[in-house]
XYZ file of C-alpha atoms in Angstrom:
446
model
C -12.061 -153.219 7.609
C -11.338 -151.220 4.494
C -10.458 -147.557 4.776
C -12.925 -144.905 3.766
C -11.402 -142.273 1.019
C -12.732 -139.043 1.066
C -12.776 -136.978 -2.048
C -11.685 -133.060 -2.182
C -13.643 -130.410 -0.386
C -16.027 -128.569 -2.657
C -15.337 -125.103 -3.474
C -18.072 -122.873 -2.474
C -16.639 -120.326 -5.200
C -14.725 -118.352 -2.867
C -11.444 -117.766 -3.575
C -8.186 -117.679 -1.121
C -7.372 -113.940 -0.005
C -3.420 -113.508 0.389
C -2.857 -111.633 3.913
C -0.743 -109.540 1.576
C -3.545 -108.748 -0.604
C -3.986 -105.013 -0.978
C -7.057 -104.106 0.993
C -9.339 -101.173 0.483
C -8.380 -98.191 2.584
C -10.937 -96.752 5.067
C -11.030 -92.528 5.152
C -12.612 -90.810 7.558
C -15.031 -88.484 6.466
C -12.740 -85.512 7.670
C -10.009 -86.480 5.315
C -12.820 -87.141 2.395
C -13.950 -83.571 2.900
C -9.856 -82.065 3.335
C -9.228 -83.605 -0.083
C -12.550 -82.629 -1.834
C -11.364 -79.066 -1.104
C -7.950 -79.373 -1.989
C -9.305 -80.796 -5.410
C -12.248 -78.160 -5.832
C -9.641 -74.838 -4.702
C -7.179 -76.463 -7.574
C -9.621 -76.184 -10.335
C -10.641 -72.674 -9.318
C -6.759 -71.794 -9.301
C -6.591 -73.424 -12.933
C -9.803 -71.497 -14.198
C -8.587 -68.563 -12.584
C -5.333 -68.846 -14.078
C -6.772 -69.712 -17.630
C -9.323 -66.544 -17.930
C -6.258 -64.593 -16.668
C -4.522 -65.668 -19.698
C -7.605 -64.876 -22.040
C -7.610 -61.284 -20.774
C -4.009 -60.921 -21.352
C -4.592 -62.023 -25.360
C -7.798 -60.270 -25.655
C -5.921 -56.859 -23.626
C -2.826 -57.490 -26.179
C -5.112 -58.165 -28.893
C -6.936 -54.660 -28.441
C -3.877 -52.348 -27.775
C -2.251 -53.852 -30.782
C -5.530 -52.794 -32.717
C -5.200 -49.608 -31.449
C -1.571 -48.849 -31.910
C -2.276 -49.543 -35.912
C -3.209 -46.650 -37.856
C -7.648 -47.233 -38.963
C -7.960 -47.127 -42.542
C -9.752 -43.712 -42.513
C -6.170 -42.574 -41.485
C -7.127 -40.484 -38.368
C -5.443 -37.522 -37.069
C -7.186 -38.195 -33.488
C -5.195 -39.344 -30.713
C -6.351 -41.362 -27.836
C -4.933 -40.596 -24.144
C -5.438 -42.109 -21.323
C -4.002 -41.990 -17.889
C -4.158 -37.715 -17.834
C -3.875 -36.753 -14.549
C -6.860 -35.449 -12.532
C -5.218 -31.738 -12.874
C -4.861 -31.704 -16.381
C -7.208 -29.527 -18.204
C -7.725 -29.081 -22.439
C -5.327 -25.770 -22.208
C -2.334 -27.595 -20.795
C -3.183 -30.417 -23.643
C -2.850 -27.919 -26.161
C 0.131 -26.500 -24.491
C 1.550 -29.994 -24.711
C 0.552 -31.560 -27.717
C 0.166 -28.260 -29.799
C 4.409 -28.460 -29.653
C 3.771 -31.052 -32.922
C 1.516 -29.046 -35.113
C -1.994 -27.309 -35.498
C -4.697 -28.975 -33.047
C -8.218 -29.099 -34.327
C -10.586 -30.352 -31.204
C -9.452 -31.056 -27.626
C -11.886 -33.400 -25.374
C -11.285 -34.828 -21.861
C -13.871 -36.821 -20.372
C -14.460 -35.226 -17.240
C -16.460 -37.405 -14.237
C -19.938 -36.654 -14.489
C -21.702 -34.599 -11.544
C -23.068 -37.830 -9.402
C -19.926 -39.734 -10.011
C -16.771 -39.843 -7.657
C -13.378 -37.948 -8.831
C -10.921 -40.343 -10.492
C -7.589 -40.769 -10.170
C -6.584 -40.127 -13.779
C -8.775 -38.570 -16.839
C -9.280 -40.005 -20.705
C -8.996 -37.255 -23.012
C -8.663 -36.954 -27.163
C -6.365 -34.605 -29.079
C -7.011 -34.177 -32.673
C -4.909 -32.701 -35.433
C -5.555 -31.231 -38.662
C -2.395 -32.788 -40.318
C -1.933 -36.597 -40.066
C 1.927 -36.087 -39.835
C 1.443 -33.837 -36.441
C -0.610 -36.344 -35.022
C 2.450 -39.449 -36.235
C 5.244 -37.092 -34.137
C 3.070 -36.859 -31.001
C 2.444 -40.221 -30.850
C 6.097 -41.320 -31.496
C 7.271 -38.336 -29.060
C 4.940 -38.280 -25.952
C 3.926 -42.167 -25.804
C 5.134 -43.079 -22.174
C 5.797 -39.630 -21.828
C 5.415 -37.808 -18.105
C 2.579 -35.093 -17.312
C 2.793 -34.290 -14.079
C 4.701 -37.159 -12.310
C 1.994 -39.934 -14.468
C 3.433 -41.537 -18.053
C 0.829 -40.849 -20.639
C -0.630 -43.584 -22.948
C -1.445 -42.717 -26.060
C -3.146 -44.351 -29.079
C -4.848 -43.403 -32.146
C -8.325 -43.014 -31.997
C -11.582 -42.888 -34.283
C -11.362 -40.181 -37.086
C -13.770 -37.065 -36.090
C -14.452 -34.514 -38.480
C -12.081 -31.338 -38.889
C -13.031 -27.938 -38.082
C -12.270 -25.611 -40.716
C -10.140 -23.605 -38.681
C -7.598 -24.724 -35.997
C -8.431 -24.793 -31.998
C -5.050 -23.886 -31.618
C -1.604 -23.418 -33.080
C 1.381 -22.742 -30.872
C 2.974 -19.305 -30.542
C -0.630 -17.640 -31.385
C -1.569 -17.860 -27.882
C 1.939 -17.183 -27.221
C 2.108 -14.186 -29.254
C 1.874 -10.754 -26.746
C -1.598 -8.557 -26.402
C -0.735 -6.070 -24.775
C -2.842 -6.731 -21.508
C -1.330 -7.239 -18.313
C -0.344 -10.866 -17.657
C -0.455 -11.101 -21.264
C -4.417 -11.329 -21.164
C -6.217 -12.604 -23.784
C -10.497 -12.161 -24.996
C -12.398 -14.540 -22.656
C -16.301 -15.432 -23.148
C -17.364 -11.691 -22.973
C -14.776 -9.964 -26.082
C -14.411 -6.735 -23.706
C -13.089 -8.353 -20.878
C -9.590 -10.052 -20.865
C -9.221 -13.225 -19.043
C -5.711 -14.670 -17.468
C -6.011 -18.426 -17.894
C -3.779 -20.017 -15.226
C -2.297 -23.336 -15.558
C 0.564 -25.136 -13.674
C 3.942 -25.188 -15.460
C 4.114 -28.712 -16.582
C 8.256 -28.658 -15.848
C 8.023 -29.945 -12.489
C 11.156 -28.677 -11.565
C 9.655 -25.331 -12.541
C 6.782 -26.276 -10.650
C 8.521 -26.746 -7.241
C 10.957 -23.763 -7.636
C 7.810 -21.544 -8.220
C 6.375 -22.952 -5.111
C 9.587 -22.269 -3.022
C 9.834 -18.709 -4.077
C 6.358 -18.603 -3.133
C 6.456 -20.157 0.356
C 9.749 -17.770 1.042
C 8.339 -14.588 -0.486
C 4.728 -14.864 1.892
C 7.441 -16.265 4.935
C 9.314 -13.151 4.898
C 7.871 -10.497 3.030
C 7.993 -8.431 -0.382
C 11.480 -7.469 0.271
C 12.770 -11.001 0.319
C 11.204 -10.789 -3.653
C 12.842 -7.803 -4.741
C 16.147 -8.819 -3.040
C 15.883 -12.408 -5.523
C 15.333 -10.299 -8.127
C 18.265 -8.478 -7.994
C 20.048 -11.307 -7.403
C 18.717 -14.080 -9.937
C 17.558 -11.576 -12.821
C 19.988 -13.161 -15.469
C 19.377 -16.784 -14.103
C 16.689 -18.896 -16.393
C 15.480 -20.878 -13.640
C 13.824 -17.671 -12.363
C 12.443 -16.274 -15.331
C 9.012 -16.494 -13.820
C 10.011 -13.370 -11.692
C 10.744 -11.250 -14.327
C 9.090 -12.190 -17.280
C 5.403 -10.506 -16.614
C 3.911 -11.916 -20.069
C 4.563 -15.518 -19.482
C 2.412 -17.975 -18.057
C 4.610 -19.255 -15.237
C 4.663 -15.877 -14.047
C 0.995 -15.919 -13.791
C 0.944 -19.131 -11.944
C 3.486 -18.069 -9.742
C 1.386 -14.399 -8.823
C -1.890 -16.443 -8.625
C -0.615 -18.960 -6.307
C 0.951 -16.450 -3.976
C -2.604 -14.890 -3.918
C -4.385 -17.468 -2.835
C -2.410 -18.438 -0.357
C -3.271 -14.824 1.331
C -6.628 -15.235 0.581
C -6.689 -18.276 2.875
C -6.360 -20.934 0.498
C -4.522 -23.913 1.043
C -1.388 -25.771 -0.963
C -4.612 -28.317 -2.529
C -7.537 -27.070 -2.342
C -8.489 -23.261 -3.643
C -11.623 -21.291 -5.116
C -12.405 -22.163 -8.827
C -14.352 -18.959 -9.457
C -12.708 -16.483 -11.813
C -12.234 -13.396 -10.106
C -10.602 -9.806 -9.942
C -6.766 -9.572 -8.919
C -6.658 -5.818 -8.940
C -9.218 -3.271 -9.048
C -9.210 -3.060 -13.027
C -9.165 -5.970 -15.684
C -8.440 -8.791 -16.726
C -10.449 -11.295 -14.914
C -8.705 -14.645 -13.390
C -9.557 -17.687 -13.949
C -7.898 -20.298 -11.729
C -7.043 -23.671 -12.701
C -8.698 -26.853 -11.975
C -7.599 -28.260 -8.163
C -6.379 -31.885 -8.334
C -7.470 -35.105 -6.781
C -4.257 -35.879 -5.444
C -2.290 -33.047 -3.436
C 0.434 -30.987 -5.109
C 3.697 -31.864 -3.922
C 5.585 -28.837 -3.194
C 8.702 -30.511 -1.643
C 9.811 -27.695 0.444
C 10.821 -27.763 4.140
C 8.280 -26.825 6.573
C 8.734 -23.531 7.953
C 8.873 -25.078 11.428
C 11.790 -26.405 11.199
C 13.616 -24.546 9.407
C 13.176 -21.330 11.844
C 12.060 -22.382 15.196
C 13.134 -26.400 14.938
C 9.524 -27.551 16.578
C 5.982 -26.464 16.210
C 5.118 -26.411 20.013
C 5.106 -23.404 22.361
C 6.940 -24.193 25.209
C 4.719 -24.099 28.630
C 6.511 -20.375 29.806
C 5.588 -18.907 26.535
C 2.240 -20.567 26.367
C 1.250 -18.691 29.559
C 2.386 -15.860 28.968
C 0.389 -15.396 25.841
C -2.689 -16.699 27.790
C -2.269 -14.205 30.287
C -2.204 -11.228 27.836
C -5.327 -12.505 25.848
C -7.083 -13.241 29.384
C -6.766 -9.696 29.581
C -8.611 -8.389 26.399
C -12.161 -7.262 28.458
C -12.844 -4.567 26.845
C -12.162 -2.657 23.378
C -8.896 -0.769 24.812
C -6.076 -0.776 21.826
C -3.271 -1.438 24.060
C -4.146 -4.437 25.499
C -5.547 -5.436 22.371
C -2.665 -4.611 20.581
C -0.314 -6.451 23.475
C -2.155 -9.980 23.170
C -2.231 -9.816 18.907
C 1.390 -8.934 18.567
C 2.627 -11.790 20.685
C 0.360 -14.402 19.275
C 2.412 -13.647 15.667
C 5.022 -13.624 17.206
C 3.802 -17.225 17.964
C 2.577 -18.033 14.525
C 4.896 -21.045 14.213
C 2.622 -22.874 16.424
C -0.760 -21.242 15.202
C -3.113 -24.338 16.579
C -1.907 -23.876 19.805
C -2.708 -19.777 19.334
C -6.017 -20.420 17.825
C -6.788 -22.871 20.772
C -5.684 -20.065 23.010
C -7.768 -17.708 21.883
C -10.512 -19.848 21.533
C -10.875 -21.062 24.826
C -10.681 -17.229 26.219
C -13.280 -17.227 24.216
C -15.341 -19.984 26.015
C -13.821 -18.435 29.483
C -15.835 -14.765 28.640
C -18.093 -14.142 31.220
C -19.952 -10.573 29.795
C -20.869 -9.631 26.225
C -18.237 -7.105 26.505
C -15.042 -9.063 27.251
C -16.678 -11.603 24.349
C -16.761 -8.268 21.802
C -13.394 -7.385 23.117
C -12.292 -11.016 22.256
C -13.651 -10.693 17.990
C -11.545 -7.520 17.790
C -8.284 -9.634 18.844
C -9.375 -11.904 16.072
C -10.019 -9.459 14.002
C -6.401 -7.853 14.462
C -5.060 -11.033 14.513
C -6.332 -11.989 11.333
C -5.605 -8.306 9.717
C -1.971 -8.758 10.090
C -1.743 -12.595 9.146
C -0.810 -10.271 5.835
C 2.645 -9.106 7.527
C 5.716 -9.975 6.683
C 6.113 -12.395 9.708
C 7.423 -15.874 9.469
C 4.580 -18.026 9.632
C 1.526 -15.539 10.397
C 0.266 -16.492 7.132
C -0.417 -20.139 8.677
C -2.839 -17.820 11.286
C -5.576 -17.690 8.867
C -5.628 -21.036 8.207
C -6.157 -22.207 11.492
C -8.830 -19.930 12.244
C -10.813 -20.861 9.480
C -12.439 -24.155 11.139
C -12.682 -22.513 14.671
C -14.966 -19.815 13.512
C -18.526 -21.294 13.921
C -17.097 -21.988 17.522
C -16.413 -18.391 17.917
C -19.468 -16.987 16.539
C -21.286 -19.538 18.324
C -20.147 -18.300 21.562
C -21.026 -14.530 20.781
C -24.643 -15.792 19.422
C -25.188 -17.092 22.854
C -23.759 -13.759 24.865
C -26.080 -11.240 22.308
C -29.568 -13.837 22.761
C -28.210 -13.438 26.881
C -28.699 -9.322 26.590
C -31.858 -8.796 28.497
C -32.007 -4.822 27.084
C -33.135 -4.770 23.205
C -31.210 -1.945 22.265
C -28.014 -3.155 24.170
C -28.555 -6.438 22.644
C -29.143 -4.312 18.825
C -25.748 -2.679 19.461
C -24.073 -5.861 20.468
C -25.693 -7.634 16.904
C -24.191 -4.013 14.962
C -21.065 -4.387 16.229
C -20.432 -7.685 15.682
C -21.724 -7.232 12.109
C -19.755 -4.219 11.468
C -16.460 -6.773 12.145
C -17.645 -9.204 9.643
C -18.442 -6.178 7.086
C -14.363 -5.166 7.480
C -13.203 -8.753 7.041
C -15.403 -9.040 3.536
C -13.742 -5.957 2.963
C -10.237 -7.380 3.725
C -11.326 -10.589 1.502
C -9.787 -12.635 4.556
C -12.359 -15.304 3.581
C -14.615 -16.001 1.071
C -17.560 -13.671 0.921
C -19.829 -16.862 1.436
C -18.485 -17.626 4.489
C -18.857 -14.422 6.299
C -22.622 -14.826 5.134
C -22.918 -17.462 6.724
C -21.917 -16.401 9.502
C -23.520 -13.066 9.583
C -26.628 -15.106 8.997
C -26.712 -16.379 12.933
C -27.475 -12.974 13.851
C -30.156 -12.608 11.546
C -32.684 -14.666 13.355
């Protein structure tokens, strides 16, 4: 029997896979989504990274444009990054070092928007040469702790007479403080600006925080001592503008102003001309670098618990209007002023404790004394003021209630006089500002 041959099997078109053959690699839809994100977050980081660089050339680009003098060769200089305390006087002060100034402009925030930290402002002068040495001299320069960037800016038209030119303003009147014709011609006005030496700057401060620490004596003893020295030229020198700062800051202070923050109406130092006129107050606080008076006297601000009673006991004891006791309790509590919270809370809370309109009367007059010789020349019963201030509606509060409590009208009309009359001595004093005391002297007007 012959053998059957087969032929080859037919190829259904499929070809042999290799167990080595790479195979498609399955991802679980966690990983897909990992990567997608990894991919997406690098493109953002390269966009990011690429309009970066475009602000950079275009930032480069402009300052460059700037720094080059416009064809219409401008005497107007650009500055930016003025500090919040800076105002056009202390820019001519500055700047007016180089030559005649023509126009000063800063561009102050508007009413409904926030302070800034720093101010734009423009300087132009009437020679183009002036405005060449500032710009080489004060570029990167320091006002006030911040460098100052300047640049030349779009020519404005020249008045025909300059704004100012150093050494007129300089120049003595005659006035006291060296006083010069404000916005009425018949009244002098004392412009006060800080020193922009800040090394003058913190010595005036110093003087000032030892002078109001212990007293006019302490003055007139660094007087005598320091009369030739430069530093303190400020004491001595009655014309110069330092000297003004320095008598204007120690006045506020006593007025109840604080280190940062002050009244920015002009006002009347002394009974006769000139008129003040403070400067602006400054976004950031004044740095004054000066040891605390704490510590440098008493080593702690806290009354220790024996002291602490005792003065509670002797201002439990102000009931009534006698001067002794009253004059007991407000002696010891300056001789506490280191720790004037801890006085004010005191006092306060006798306050609170009063149980008849009487002992609550008795009470305002220790404030009253209290407050009347905050003046003295006591270490730290300047600081007394200060920490009355906020506690006052509480106080007033508290003698509202005891006067609407007096059943008798014409006890309860003596009670109203008397606490009026108090208020009426401390407008006299100017121990705070006259709007205050209204206020205040409004409760009982209801």
């Amino acid at each position: 029997m012959q053998k059957r041959k087969f032929g080859k099997p037919l190829s259904l078109g499929l070809k042999k896979t290799s167990s080595t053959a790479t195979q498609p690699v399955k991802q679980w839809p966690d990983e897909l989504a990992a990567k997608e994100a990894s991919d997406k977050k690098k493109r953002n980081l390269d966009t990011f990274l690429e309009e970066l660089k475009q602000e950079h050339e275009q930032e480069a680009k402009r300052l460059s444009r700037r720094a080059e003098a416009p064809p219409e060769n401008t005497t107007n200089l650009h500055i930016n990054n003025l500090p919040s305390d800076v105002d056009e006087q202390v820019l001519c002060t500055v700047f007016g070092k180089f030559g005649a100034i023509g126009s000063v402009k800063i561009l102050w925030p508007r009413g409904d928007e926030p302070a800034r930290p720093h101010n734009t402002g423009f300087v132009c002068f009437m020679e183009r040469a002036a405005a060449e040495a500032a710009l080489q001299s004060l570029s990167n320069a320091e006002l006030h702790g911040q460098p100052l960037r300047v640049s030349w800016g779009k020519p404005v038209p020249l008045p025909s007479k300059p704004l100012y030119v150093l050494g007129e303003d300089e120049a003595p009147t005659g006035q006291p403080f060296n006083a010069r014709s404000g916005v009425a011609d018949d009244v002098p006005e004392v412009q006060v600006a800080r020193p922009t030496n800040s090394r003058t700057l913190r010595l005036i401060h110093w003087t000032v925080e030892h002078v109001i620490r212990h007293g006019p004596r302490f003055e007139c003893l660094l007087i005598s001592r320091v009369h030739d020295d430069p530093r303190f030229r400020f004491l001595v020198d009655w014309q110069s503008a330092d000297h003004a700062y320095y008598r204007w800051r120690m006045y506020s202070l006593l007025c109840g102003d604080t280190k940062d923050h002050w009244r920015q109406r002009m006002f009347m130092m002394y009974d006769a001309v000139p008129v003040w006129v403070p400067p602006t107050v400054a976004v950031h606080p004044v740095a004054w670098n000066l040891e605390s008076s704490e510590s440098e006297e008493h080593g702690d601000t806290e009354l220790s618990s024996r002291t602490r009673g005792r003065l509670q006991r002797r201002v439990d004891r102000v009931q009534s209007s006698g001067r002794g006791v009253i004059a007991s309790a407000m002696a010891m509590a300056v001789e506490c002023a280191h720790a004037p919270e801890q006085v004010v809370d005191i006092v306060c809370q006798a306050f609170a404790n009063a149980q008849t309109p009487t002992a609550k009367l008795a009470k305002l007059h220790l404030v009253s004394d209290i407050l009347h010789n905050s003046a003295a020349p006591v270490a730290n019963a300047w600081r007394l003021r200060q920490a009355f201030e906020p506690r006052l509606e509480e106080v007033f509060d508290a003698l509202v209630l005891a006067h609407r409590a007096i059943d008798a009208r014409l006890r309860a009309e003596q009670f109203r006089k008397r606490v009026l009359a108090v208020l009426a001595v401390w407008e006299t004093w100017v121990v705070y500002p006259a709007e205050r005391i209204y206020e205040l002297a409004a409760k009982f007007m209801d």
